[in-house]
mmCIF file of C-alpha atoms in Angstrom:
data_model
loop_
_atom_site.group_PDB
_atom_site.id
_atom_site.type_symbol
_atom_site.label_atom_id
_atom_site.label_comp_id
_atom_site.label_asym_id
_atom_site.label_seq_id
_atom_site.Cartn_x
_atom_site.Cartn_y
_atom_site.Cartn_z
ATOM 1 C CA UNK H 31 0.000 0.000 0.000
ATOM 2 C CA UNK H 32 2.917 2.111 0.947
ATOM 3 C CA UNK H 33 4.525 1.392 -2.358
ATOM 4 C CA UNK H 34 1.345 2.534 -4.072
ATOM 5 C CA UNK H 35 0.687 5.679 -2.526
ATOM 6 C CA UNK H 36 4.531 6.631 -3.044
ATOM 7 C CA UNK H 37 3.972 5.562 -6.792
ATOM 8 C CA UNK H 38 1.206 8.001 -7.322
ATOM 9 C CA UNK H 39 2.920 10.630 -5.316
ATOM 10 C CA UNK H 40 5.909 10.303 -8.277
ATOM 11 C CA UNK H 41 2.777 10.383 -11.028
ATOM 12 C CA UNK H 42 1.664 13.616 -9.601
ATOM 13 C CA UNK H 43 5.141 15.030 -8.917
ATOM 14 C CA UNK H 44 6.131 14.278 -12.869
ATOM 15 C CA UNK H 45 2.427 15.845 -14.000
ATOM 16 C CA UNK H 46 3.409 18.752 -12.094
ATOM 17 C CA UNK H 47 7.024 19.381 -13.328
ATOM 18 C CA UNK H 48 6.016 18.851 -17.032
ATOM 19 C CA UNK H 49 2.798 20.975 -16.908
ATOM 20 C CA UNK H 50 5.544 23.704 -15.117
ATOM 21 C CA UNK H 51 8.178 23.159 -18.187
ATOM 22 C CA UNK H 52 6.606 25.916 -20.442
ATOM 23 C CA UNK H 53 6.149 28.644 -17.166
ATOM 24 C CA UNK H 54 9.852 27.519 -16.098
ATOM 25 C CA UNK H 55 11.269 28.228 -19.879
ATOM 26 C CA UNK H 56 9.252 31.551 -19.736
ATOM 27 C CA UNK H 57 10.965 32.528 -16.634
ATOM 28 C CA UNK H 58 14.661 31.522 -18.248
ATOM 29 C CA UNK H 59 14.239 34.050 -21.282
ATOM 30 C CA UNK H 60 16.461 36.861 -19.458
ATOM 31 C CA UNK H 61 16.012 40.142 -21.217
ATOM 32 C CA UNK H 62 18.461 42.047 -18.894
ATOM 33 C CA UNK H 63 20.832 44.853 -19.637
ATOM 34 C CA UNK H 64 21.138 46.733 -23.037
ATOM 35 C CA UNK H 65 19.327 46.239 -26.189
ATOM 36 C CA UNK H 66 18.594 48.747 -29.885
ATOM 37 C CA UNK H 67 15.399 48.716 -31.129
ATOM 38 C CA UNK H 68 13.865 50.068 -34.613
ATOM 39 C CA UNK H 69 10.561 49.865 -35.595
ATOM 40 C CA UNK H 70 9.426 49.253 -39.628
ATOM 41 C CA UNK H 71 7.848 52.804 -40.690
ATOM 42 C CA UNK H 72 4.417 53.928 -39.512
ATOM 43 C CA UNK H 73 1.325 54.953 -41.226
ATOM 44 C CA UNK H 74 1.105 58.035 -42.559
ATOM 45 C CA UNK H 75 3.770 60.192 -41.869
ATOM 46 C CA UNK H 76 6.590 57.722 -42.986
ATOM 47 C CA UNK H 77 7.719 57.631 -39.027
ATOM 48 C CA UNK H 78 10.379 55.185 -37.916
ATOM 49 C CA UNK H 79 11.250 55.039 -34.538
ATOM 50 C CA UNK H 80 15.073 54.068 -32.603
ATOM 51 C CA UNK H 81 16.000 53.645 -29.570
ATOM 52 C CA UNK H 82 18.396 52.513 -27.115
ATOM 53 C CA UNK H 83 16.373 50.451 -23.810
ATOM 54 C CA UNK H 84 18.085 48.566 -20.597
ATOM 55 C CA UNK H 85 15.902 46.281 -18.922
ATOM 56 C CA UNK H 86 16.548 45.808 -15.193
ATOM 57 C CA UNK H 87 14.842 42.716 -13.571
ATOM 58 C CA UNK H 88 12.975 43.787 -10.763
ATOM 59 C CA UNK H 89 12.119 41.363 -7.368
ATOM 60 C CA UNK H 90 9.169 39.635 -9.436
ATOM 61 C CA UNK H 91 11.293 37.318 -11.534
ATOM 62 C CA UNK H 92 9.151 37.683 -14.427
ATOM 63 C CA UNK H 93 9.091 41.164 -14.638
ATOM 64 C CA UNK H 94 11.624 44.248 -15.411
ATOM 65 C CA UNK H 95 12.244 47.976 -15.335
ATOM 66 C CA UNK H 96 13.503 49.996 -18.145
ATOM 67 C CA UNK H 97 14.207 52.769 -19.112
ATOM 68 C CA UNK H 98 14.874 54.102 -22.366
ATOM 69 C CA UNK H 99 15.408 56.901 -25.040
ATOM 70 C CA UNK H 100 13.438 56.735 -28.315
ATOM 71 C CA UNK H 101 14.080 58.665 -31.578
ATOM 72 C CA UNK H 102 11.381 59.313 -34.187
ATOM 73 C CA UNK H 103 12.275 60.540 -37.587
ATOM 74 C CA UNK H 104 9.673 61.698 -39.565
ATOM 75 C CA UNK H 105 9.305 62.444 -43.393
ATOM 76 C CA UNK H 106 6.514 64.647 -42.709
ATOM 77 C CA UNK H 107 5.334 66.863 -46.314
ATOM 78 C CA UNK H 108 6.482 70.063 -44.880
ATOM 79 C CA UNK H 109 9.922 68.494 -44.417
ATOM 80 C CA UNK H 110 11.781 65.706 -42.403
ATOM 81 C CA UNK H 111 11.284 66.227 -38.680
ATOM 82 C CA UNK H 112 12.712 64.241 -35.262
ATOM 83 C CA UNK H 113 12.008 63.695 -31.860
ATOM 84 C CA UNK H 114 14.319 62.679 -28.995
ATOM 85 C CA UNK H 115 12.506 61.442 -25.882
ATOM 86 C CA UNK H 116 13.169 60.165 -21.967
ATOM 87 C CA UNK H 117 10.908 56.921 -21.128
ATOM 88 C CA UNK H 118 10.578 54.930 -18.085
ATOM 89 C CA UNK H 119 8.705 51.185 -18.694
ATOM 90 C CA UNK H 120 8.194 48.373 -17.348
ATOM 91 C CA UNK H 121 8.091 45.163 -19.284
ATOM 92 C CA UNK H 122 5.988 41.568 -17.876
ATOM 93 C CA UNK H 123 6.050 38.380 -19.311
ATOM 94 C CA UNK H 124 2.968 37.267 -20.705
ATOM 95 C CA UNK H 125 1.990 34.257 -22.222
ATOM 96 C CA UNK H 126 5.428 34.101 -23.891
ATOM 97 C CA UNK H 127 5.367 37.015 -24.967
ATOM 98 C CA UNK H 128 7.096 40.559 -23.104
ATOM 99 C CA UNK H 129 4.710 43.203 -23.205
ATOM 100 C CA UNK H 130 6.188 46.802 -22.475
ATOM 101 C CA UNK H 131 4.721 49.692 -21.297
ATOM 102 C CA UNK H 132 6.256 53.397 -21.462
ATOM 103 C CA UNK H 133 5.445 56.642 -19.768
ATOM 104 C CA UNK H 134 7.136 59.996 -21.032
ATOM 105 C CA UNK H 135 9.554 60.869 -18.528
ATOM 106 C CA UNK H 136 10.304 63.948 -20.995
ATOM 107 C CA UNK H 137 11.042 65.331 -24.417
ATOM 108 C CA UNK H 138 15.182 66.170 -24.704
ATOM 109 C CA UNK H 139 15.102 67.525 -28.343
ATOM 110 C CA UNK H 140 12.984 67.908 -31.085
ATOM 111 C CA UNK H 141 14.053 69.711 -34.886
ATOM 112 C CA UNK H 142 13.739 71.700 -37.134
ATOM 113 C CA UNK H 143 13.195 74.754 -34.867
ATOM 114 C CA UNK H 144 9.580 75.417 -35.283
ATOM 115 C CA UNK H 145 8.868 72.231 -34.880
ATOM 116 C CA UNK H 146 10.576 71.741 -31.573
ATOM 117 C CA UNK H 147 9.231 75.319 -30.076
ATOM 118 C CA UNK H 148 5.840 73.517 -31.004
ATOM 119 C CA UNK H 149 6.408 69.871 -29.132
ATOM 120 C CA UNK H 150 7.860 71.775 -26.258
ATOM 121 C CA UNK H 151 5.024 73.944 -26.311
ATOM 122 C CA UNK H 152 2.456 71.108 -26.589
ATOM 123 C CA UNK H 153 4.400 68.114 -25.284
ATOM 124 C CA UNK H 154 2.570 65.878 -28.000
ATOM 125 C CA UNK H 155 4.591 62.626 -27.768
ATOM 126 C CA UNK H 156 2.486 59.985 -26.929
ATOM 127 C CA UNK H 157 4.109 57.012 -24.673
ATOM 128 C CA UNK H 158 6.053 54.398 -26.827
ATOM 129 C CA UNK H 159 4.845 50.515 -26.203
ATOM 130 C CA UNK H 160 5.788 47.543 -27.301
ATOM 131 C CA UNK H 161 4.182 43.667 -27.387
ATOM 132 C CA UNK H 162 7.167 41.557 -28.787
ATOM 133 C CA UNK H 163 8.260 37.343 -28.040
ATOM 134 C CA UNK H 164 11.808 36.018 -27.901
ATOM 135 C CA UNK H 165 13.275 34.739 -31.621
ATOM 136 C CA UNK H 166 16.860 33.254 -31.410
ATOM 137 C CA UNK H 167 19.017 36.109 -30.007
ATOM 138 C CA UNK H 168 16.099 39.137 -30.920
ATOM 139 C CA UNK H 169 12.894 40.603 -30.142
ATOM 140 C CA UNK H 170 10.527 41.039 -32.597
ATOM 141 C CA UNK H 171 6.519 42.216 -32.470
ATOM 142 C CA UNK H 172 5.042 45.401 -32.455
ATOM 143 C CA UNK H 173 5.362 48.859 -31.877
ATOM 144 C CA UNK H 174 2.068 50.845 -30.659
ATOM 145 C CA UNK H 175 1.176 54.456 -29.418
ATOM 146 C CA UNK H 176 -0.952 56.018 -31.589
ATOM 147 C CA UNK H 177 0.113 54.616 -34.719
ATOM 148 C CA UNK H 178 1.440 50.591 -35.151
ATOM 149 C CA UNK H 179 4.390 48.847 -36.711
ATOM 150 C CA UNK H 180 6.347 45.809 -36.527
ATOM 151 C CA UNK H 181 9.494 46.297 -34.139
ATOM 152 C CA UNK H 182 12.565 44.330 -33.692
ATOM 153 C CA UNK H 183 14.921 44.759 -30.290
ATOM 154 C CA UNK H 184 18.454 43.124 -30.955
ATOM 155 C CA UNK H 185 21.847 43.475 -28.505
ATOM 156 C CA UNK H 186 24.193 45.409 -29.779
ATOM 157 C CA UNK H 187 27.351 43.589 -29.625
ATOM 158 C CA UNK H 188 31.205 44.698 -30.178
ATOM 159 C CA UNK H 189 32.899 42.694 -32.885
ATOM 160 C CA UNK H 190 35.796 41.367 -31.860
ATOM 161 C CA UNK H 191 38.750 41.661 -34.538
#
């Protein structure tokens, strides 16, 4: 009887660790420290969007904090414009995939002139955000605010020579 009960004690032990094999390969995709990002171009205004973002891991092993510092360049028709902005995030795993979320910390530059007296003025930047899954040594989804695009995040690595 003894034997038994330790016998389905082992079934339930094995369910258990394989139904936790997907959450426990979540939890290994470490996103940590520096990555570059670049979006494809947005709708409309022929957008794209840069950036340099370090993700921090925070005390909830899943999730991160990151800060970051986007650039969009636009090819607007009254001439090419560009923003530089400040964003704090946070980024949680999800169903295997790493959704980010931005707030404007603030807007460092903006050009030509006019057009940076007028986002200073107005401080219309909306928050950058991001929905994007693990793929070999990148991260690639999209881009959202108030336009979309496909984005891809990638490490930027020194090549050794």
């Amino acid at each position: 009887m003894k034997r038994a009960r330790r016998l389905g004690l082992a079934a339930i032990l094995a369910v258990g660790l394989v139904s936790a094999g997907p959450a426990s390969a979540q939890m290994q995709t470490d996103i940590s420290g520096a990555w570059k990002f670049k979006t494809d171009v947005l709708p409309n205004k022929g957008c794209i969007i840069t950036g340099d973002i370090t993700f921090t891991r925070t005390a909830k092993t899943s999730d991160y904090a990151c800060r970051f510092v986007s650039r969009e360049d636009c090819a607007r028709a009254e001439g090419p414009t560009f923003t530089r902005v400040q964003q704090s995030c946070t980024a949680k795993m999800e169903k295997g995939e790493i959704v980010i979320t931005s707030t404007i910390d603030r807007i460092l530059d903006a050009g030509p002139a006019d057009f940076k007296t007028s986002m200073f003025a107005t401080q219309a930047y909306a928050p950058d955000h991001f929905k994007v899954r693990p793929e070999k040594s990148e991260l690639i989804g999209v881009f959202h605010s108030t336009r979309e695009a496909g984005v891809r995040f990638w490490r930027d690595q020194d090549l050794v020579g």
